[in-house]
């Protein structure tokens, strides 16, 4: 099997393909493509009739869906699950920073204890979109003795959660929002999840609850969020993603007393490349052995 | 048994004494005193010849040692261990905030990924003073697959640590400093631990390592730390305690690109009172039952 890596080929990915036992080749001769370093609008440059499998570098692939680039006849795999641990780690960091008001003290020029300090230990954590990141987060939360309310696509009970409901169960979702001290958004960006956290959803949250979004900016209505923060109707928001993204300089969320904005840095390149390399090596091995691939994209579901 | 609570008596502590089955009484009639709301210089106001046991409200009692207030004939108990979980939670928050550069993004007014983002997962964590807080922290760190290097008083192996050495073992301590990605200081403040982290200790640390102090400010040489941060010879410092404390307004550590200063807020009053109430209830019950008390101060060791 010949594999092409492009439009950009980091040496770690080349090493992963070789370690798995495949050969690196030019795009036109490769039945497999490891995509890195460009958006879906450039896919046509490397696509060709002999292409059978494309490994995409991100967990969320909604830009490929929107661009209509996921053509029939090719198996696309996302990197879903690959970055779960590093994103979960970042998520816990955002939760604790919010709980402990570390954004406020980071901005201070004098010694003064901020208001609103709380504990994560024993808290109720709602996870909206309890997939790979949610499960990894639950592992990290285990020593805190939290109660997890999980919302997922199927409604199938999530191991370790106190309670699970389907995203289609509107009253269940409202309950998760209303009872949680921390609402973590980790669902894929689809037409169904656009502005899932709107003014109505925010109005259900506790007045000291924190919203943490590590999914995609489109899931949260930014203007409604700013209004809720200004009205102090929720405790705070910690966002690794935003809408629009990037947030324009000087946006009210930057340095907001109740907000922490990390610029899509849950999975920076320094952590992404080694994790992606492991997934590439694993999937190339599986392909060579005729086994099923990890992260196969469901074209109907859109993720 | 009559118990007095003072100089200030929060209702939660009164309730704890009553729940344990003891009676609240005036200081002069009480054989037990739950101290709250004042420094050791006020101890004489409530001391009397019939006093047998004093429950102090903090884990570190070095101000009582220094003031010479721990007189013979009284059993003093500290709150050591009581706040371990909340302080460990804060410590993990500081570690993750440093690793994920959350102090830097909190200060930003635009969308830009900061340098220096790293992961806690799989890192090496040195715990200088692996007592109650250290053990609680190790529980929280377990899902991160870290390697813990523990330094304690006895050198007796700490459960779950990859390696333990005694604080008296200078080469062992140097090894812990040199190999750790995060150096957590959680030792009691004594004459031996004063300026334990000085210019020499800092010079041993990795250039990307973070120092986290949740013990007492006296354990770290502040000027040496500022010099190390300015020289970028360590990755950063996250301090919940400082020397002097409070740090004066405008001190170079405030808003330093490599520093996070939380103003002794690991255990704020809102979290302290319920935890102290549990300890008071437990110790009053033990006293009434003739059992040994928790947190008995060793006058020789000074903690």
Coordinates of C-alpha atoms in Angstrom, one line a residue, chain B residues 56-256:
Chain B
X56 CA -6.6 25.3 66.2
X57 CA -8.3 26.2 63.0
X58 CA -5.4 26.0 60.5
X59 CA -3.2 23.2 59.3
X60 CA 0.1 25.2 59.6
X61 CA 0.6 26.5 63.2
X62 CA 4.0 28.2 62.8
X63 CA 2.7 31.5 64.0
X64 CA 1.7 29.9 67.3
X65 CA 5.1 28.3 67.6
X66 CA 6.9 31.6 66.9
X67 CA 4.6 33.4 69.4
X68 CA 5.5 30.9 72.1
X69 CA 1.7 30.4 72.6
X70 CA 1.8 26.6 72.7
X71 CA 2.2 26.3 76.5
X72 CA 2.8 23.1 78.4
X73 CA -0.1 21.3 80.1
X74 CA -2.4 21.8 77.1
X75 CA -2.9 19.4 74.1
X76 CA -3.0 21.5 70.9
X77 CA -4.5 20.0 67.8
X78 CA -4.1 21.6 64.4
X79 CA -6.4 21.2 61.4
X80 CA -3.7 19.3 59.5
X81 CA -5.3 17.0 56.9
X82 CA -8.7 18.7 57.1
X83 CA -8.1 20.9 54.1
X84 CA -6.0 18.5 52.1
X85 CA -8.7 17.9 49.4
X86 CA -9.5 21.5 48.8
X87 CA -5.9 22.5 48.8
X88 CA -5.0 19.6 46.5
X89 CA -7.8 20.7 44.1
X90 CA -6.4 24.2 44.1
X91 CA -2.9 22.8 43.5
X92 CA -4.1 20.8 40.5
X93 CA -5.9 23.9 39.2
X94 CA -2.6 25.9 39.4
X95 CA -0.6 23.1 37.8
X96 CA -3.1 22.9 34.8
X97 CA -3.4 26.6 34.5
X98 CA 0.4 26.8 34.2
X99 CA 0.6 23.9 31.8
X100 CA -2.1 25.3 29.6
X101 CA -1.0 29.0 30.0
X102 CA -4.5 30.0 31.3
X103 CA -2.9 33.0 33.1
X104 CA -1.6 34.3 29.7
X105 CA -4.9 33.8 27.9
X106 CA -6.9 35.3 30.8
X107 CA -4.9 38.5 30.3
X108 CA -5.2 38.6 26.5
X109 CA -7.4 41.1 24.6
X110 CA -7.2 39.1 21.4
X111 CA -7.1 35.6 20.0
X112 CA -3.5 34.4 20.0
X113 CA -2.2 31.0 21.1
X114 CA 0.4 31.5 23.8
X115 CA 3.8 29.7 23.7
X116 CA 4.7 27.1 26.3
X117 CA 1.6 25.0 26.3
X118 CA 2.3 21.6 27.7
X119 CA 0.6 18.5 29.1
X120 CA 0.4 17.2 32.6
X121 CA -0.4 13.7 31.3
X122 CA 2.7 11.5 31.7
X123 CA 4.7 14.3 33.4
X124 CA 7.0 13.9 36.4
X125 CA 5.8 15.6 39.5
X126 CA 8.0 16.3 42.5
X127 CA 6.2 16.7 45.8
X128 CA 8.4 18.4 48.4
X129 CA 6.6 17.6 51.6
X130 CA 4.4 14.7 50.7
X131 CA 2.0 14.7 53.7
X132 CA -1.7 15.0 53.7
X133 CA -1.9 17.5 50.8
X134 CA 0.6 15.6 48.8
X135 CA -1.4 12.3 49.2
X136 CA -4.6 14.1 48.3
X137 CA -2.9 15.6 45.2
X138 CA -1.6 12.2 44.2
X139 CA -5.1 10.9 44.2
X140 CA -6.2 13.7 41.8
X141 CA -3.1 13.1 39.6
X142 CA -3.7 9.3 39.3
X143 CA -5.7 9.5 36.0
X144 CA -2.9 11.6 34.5
X145 CA -0.4 8.7 34.6
X146 CA 2.2 11.0 36.2
X147 CA 5.4 9.8 37.9
X148 CA 5.7 11.2 41.4
X149 CA 8.9 11.8 43.1
X150 CA 8.2 12.3 46.8
X151 CA 10.2 14.1 49.5
X152 CA 9.1 13.7 53.1
X153 CA 10.5 14.0 56.6
X154 CA 11.1 10.3 57.2
X155 CA 12.1 9.1 53.8
X156 CA 9.5 6.3 54.3
X157 CA 8.2 5.3 50.9
X158 CA 5.0 7.2 50.0
X159 CA 2.3 4.9 48.5
X160 CA 1.9 5.5 44.8
X161 CA 5.1 7.5 44.4
X162 CA 7.7 6.1 42.0
X163 CA 10.4 7.1 44.5
X164 CA 10.7 8.7 47.9
X165 CA 13.6 10.4 49.7
X166 CA 14.0 12.1 53.0
X167 CA 14.3 15.9 53.2
X168 CA 17.7 15.3 54.9
X169 CA 19.0 13.5 51.7
X170 CA 20.4 16.5 49.9
X171 CA 21.3 14.6 46.7
X172 CA 17.8 13.0 46.7
X173 CA 16.2 16.4 46.9
X174 CA 18.4 17.7 44.1
X175 CA 17.3 14.8 42.0
X176 CA 13.6 15.5 42.6
X177 CA 14.2 19.1 41.6
X178 CA 16.1 18.3 38.5
X179 CA 13.8 15.6 37.1
X180 CA 10.4 17.1 37.8
X181 CA 8.2 18.9 35.2
X182 CA 6.2 20.3 38.1
X183 CA 7.7 20.9 41.6
X184 CA 5.0 21.1 44.2
X185 CA 6.0 22.6 47.6
X186 CA 3.7 21.3 50.3
X187 CA 5.9 21.1 53.4
X188 CA 5.3 22.7 56.8
X189 CA 7.0 26.0 57.5
X190 CA 9.8 25.3 60.0
X191 CA 13.3 26.6 60.6
X192 CA 14.6 23.8 58.4
X193 CA 12.3 24.6 55.4
X194 CA 12.9 28.3 55.3
X195 CA 14.0 29.3 51.8
X196 CA 14.2 25.7 50.9
X197 CA 13.6 26.8 47.3
X198 CA 16.5 29.3 46.8
X199 CA 18.6 30.3 43.8
X200 CA 20.5 27.0 43.9
X201 CA 17.4 24.9 44.0
X202 CA 15.8 26.9 41.2
X203 CA 19.0 26.5 39.1
X204 CA 18.5 22.7 39.2
X205 CA 15.0 22.8 37.8
X206 CA 14.3 22.1 34.1
X207 CA 13.9 25.2 31.9
X208 CA 10.3 24.4 31.3
X209 CA 9.4 23.2 34.8
X210 CA 6.7 24.9 36.9
X211 CA 7.1 25.6 40.6
X212 CA 3.9 25.4 42.6
X213 CA 3.9 26.6 46.2
X214 CA 0.8 25.8 48.3
X215 CA 2.6 25.6 51.6
X216 CA 3.9 28.8 53.1
X217 CA 5.7 31.7 51.4
X218 CA 8.7 31.3 53.7
X219 CA 9.7 28.1 51.8
X220 CA 10.6 30.0 48.6
X221 CA 13.1 32.8 48.2
X222 CA 11.0 35.4 46.4
X223 CA 13.8 37.5 45.0
X224 CA 15.6 34.4 43.6
X225 CA 12.3 33.2 42.1
X226 CA 11.7 36.6 40.3
X227 CA 15.3 36.4 39.0
X228 CA 14.7 32.8 37.7
X229 CA 11.4 33.8 36.0
X230 CA 13.0 36.9 34.5
X231 CA 15.9 34.9 33.2
X232 CA 13.4 32.3 31.8
X233 CA 15.4 29.6 33.6
X234 CA 12.2 27.8 34.7
X235 CA 8.9 27.5 32.9
X236 CA 6.9 29.4 35.5
X237 CA 5.6 29.6 39.1
X238 CA 2.2 29.4 40.5
X239 CA 2.0 30.5 44.1
X240 CA -0.9 30.5 46.6
X241 CA 1.4 31.8 49.3
X242 CA 4.1 34.4 49.2
X243 CA 6.9 36.1 51.2
X244 CA 6.1 38.7 52.2
X245 CA 2.4 37.9 52.4
X246 CA 0.5 39.8 51.3
X247 CA 2.7 40.6 48.4
X248 CA 2.8 44.4 48.0
X249 CA 0.6 45.9 45.2
X250 CA 2.5 46.1 42.0
X251 CA 5.1 43.5 43.0
X252 CA 6.8 42.1 39.8
X253 CA 5.2 38.7 40.4
X254 CA 1.7 40.1 39.7
X255 CA 0.9 39.7 36.0
X256 CA 4.4 38.3 35.4

